[in-house]
Short mmCIF file of C-alpha atoms in Angstrom, two decimals:
data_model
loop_
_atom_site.label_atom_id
_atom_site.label_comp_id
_atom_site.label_asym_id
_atom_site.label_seq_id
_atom_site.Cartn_x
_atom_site.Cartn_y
_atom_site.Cartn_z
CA UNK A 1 8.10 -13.25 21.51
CA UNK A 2 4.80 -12.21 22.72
CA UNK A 3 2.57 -14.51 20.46
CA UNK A 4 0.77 -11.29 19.20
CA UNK A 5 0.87 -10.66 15.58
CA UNK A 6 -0.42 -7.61 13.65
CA UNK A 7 -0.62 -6.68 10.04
CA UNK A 8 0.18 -4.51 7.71
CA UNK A 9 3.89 -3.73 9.52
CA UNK A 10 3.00 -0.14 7.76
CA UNK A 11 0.60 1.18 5.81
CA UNK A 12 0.37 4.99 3.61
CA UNK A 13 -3.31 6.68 3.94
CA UNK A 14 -3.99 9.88 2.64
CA UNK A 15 -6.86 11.76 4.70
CA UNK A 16 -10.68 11.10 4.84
CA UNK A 17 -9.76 7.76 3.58
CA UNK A 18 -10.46 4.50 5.97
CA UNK A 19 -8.37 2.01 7.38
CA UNK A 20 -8.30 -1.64 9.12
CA UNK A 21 -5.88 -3.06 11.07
CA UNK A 22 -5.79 -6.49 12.27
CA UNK A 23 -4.14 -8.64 15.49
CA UNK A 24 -4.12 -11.78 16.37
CA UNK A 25 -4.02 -12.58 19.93
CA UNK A 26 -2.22 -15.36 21.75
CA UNK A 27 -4.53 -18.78 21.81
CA UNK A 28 -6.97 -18.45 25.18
CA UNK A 29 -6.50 -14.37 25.61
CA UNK A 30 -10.37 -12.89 25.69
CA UNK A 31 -9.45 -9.78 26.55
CA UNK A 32 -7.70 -7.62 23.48
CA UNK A 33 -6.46 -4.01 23.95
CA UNK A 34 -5.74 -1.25 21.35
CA UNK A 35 -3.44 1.46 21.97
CA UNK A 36 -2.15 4.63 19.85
CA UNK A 37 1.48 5.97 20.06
CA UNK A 38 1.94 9.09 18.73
CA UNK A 39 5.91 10.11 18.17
CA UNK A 40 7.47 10.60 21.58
CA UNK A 41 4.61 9.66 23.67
CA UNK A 42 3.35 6.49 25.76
CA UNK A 43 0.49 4.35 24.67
CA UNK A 44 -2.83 5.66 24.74
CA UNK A 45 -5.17 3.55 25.84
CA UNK A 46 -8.42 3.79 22.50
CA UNK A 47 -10.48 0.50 23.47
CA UNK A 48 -10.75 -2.81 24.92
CA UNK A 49 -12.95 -5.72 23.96
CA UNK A 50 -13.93 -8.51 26.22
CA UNK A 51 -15.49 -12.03 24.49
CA UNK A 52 -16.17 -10.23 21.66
CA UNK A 53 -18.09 -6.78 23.38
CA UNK A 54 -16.39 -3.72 24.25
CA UNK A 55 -16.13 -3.15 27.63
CA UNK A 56 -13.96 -0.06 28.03
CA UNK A 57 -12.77 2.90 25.82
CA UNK A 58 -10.88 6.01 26.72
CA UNK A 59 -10.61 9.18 25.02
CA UNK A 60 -10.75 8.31 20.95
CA UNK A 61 -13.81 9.41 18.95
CA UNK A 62 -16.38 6.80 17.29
CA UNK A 63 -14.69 6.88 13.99
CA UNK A 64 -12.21 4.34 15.96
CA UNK A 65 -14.30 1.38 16.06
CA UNK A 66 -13.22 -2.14 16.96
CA UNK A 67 -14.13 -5.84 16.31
CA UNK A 68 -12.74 -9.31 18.41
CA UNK A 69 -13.35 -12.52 16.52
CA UNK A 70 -14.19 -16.02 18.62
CA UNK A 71 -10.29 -16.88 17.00
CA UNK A 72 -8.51 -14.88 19.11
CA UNK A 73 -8.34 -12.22 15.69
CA UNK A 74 -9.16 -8.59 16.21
CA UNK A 75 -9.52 -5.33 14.28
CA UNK A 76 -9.45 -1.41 14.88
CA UNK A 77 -11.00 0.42 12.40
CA UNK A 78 -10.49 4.20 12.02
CA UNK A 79 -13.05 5.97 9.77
CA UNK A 80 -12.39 9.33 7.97
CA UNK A 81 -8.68 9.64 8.47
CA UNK A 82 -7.13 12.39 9.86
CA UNK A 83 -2.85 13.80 9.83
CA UNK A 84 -3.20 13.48 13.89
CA UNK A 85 -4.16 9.60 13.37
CA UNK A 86 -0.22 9.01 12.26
CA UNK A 87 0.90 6.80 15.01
CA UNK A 88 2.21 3.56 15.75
CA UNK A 89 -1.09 1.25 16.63
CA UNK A 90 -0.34 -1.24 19.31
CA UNK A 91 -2.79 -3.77 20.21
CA UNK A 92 -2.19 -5.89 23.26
CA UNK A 93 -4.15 -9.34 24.60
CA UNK A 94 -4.80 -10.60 28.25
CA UNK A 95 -5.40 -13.98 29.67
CA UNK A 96 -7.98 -12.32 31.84
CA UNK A 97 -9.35 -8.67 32.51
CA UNK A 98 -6.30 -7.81 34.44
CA UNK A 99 -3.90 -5.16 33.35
CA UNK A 100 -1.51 -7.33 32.21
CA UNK A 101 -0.93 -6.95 28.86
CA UNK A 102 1.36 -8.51 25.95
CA UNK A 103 1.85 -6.23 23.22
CA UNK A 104 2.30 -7.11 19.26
CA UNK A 105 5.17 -5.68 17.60
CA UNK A 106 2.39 -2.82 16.18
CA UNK A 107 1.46 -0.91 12.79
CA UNK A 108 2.95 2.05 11.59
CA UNK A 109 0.29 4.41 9.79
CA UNK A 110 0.88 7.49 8.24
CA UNK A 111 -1.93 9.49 7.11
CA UNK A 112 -0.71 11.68 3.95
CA UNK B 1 -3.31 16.45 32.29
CA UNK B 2 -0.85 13.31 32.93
CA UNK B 3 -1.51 11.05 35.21
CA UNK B 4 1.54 8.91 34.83
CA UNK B 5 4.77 10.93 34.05
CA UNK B 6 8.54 9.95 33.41
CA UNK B 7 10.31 13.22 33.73
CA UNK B 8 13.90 11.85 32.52
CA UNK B 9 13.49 11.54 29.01
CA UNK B 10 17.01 9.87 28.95
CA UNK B 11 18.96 8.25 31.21
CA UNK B 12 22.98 7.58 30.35
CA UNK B 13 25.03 4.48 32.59
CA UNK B 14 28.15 2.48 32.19
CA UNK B 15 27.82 -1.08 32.09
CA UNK B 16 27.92 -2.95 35.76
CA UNK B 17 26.95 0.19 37.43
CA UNK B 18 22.96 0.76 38.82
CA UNK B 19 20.33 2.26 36.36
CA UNK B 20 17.27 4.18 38.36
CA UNK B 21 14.19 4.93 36.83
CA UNK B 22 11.66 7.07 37.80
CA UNK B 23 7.90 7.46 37.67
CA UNK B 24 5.76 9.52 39.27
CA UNK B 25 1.93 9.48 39.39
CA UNK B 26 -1.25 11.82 40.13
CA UNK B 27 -4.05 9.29 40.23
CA UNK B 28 -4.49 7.60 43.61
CA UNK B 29 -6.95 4.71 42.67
CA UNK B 30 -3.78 3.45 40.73
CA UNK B 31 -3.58 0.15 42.35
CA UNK B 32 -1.18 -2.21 39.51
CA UNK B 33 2.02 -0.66 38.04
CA UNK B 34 4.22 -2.53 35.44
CA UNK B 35 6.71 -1.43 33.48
CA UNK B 36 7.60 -2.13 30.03
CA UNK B 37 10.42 -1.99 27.75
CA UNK B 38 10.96 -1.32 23.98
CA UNK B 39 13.10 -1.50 21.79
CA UNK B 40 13.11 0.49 17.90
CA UNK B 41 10.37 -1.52 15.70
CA UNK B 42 8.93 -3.44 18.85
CA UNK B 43 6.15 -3.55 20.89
CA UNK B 44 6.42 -2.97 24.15
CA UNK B 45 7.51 -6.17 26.01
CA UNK B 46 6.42 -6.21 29.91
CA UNK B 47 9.09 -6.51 32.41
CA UNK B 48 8.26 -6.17 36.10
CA UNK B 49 5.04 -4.80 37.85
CA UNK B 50 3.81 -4.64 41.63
CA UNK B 51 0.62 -4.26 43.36
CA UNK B 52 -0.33 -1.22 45.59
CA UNK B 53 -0.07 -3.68 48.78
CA UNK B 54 3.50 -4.12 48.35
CA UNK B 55 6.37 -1.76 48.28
CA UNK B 56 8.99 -3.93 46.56
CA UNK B 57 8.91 -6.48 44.26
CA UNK B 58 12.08 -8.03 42.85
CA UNK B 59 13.04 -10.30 39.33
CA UNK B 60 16.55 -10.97 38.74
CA UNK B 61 18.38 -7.80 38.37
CA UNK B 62 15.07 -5.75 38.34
CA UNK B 63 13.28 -4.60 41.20
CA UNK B 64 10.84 -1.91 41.59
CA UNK B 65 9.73 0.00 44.61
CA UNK B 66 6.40 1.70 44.95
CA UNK B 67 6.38 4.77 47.44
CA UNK B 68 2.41 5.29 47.63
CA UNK B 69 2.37 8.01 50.00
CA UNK B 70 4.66 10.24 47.24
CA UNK B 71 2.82 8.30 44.36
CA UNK B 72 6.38 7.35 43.28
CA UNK B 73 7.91 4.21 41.37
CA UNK B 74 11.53 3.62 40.37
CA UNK B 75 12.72 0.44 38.58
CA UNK B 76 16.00 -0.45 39.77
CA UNK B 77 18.15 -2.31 37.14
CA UNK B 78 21.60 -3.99 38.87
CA UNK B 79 23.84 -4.60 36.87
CA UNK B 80 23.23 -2.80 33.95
CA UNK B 81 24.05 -4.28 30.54
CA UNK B 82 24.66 -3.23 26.91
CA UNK B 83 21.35 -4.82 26.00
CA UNK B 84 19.22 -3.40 28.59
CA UNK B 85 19.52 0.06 25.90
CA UNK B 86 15.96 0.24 25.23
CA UNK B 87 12.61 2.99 25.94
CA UNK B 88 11.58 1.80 29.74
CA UNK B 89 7.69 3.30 30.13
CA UNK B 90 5.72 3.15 33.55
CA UNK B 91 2.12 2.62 33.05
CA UNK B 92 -0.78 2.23 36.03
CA UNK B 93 -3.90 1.03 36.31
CA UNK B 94 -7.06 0.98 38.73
CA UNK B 95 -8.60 -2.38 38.81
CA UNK B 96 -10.35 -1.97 42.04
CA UNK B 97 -11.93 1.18 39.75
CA UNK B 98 -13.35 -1.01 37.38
CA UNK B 99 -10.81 0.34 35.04
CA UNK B 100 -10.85 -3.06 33.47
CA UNK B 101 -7.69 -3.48 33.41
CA UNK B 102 -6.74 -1.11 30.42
CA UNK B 103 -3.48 0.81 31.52
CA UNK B 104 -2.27 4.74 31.48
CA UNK B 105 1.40 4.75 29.95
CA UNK B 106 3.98 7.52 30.76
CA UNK B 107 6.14 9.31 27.72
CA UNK B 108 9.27 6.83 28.63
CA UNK B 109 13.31 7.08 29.52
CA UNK B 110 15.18 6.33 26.56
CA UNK B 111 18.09 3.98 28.52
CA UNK B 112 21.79 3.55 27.10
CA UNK B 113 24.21 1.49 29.13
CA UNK B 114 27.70 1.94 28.03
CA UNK B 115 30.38 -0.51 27.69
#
């Protein structure tokens, strides 16, 4: 038990459409992490927010956008859904800007 | 172009015996390695990690070794269990980069310990 929560468990889109995801981070974690797992791949690293600002992003387009509430919450938002956005969406919070990460249990999206 | 890659997509071990896995990397401003394990409907769930100015750090039955002049990792499970079946990824990262701490995740070694 990680203390990381996310929601919806799975959700159907069918392309061009938008989507939200949420987290909710363990109590006193700034730092919040989303990642994307395609089907037989690692993690890939999409952004990182900080106290509420993004501080680091690696190679996702700005239809992924992100938000980090003061309550520990956070959301990735993914605009204009494509079929290559199916994944499993992980996000992951940090006591402190180290790697160290705790994962949620992640949402399944499928993009129809 | 991978920078972190698990070339044993599975691994197969009976129960008691030593489970090995590998991880080999490309980036060399990789200075934090961890490893994680998952199971089916799970995040991953971190298990182990070591610093780039070590070569060895140990946690019950787990230990992993760092090799930094190969830019090689293996976690070294002892004994191996039934419930230690699970997806084992390596992932790095460059703090001393200013990486921030976000980390670069290998494809994973699907584990199965027989009893």
């Amino acid at each position: 038990e990680t203390g990381v929560t996310q929601s919806p468990t799975h959700l159907i889109k069918t392309r061009g459409q938008q989507v939200t995801l949420r987290c909710s981070s363990q109590s006193g974690h700034n730092t919040v992490s989303w990642y994307q797992q395609a089907l037989g791949q690692g993690p890939q690293f999409i952004f990182q927010y900080y106290r509420e600002e993004e501080n680091g992003r690696g190679n996702f387009p700005p239809r992924f956008s992100g938000l980090q509430f003061p309550n520990y919450s956070s959301e990735l938002n993914v605009n204009a859904l494509e079929l290559d956005d199916s994944a499993l969406y992980l996000c992951a919070s940090s006591p402190g800007q180290g790697p160290l990460s705790f994962f949620g249990p992640g949402t399944r999206l499928t993009v129809l | 172009d991978q920078q972190v890659k698990q070339n044993s997509p599975s691994l197969s071990v009976q129960e008691g015996r030593i489970s090995i896995l590998n991880c080999d990397y490309t980036n060399s401003m990789f200075d934090y390695f961890l490893w994680y394990k998952k199971y089916p409907a799970e995040g991953p769930t971190f298990l182990i990690s070591i610093s780039s100015i070590k070569d060895k750090n140990e946690d019950g039955r787990f230990t992993v070794f760092l090799n930094k002049s190969a830019k090689h990792l293996s976690l070294h499970i002892v004994p191996s269990q039934p419930g230690d079946s699970a997806v084992y990824f390596c992932a790095a990262s460059a703090i001393s980069g200013g990486s921030q701490g976000n980390l670069i995740f290998g494809k994973g070694t699907k584990l199965s310990v027989k009893p």
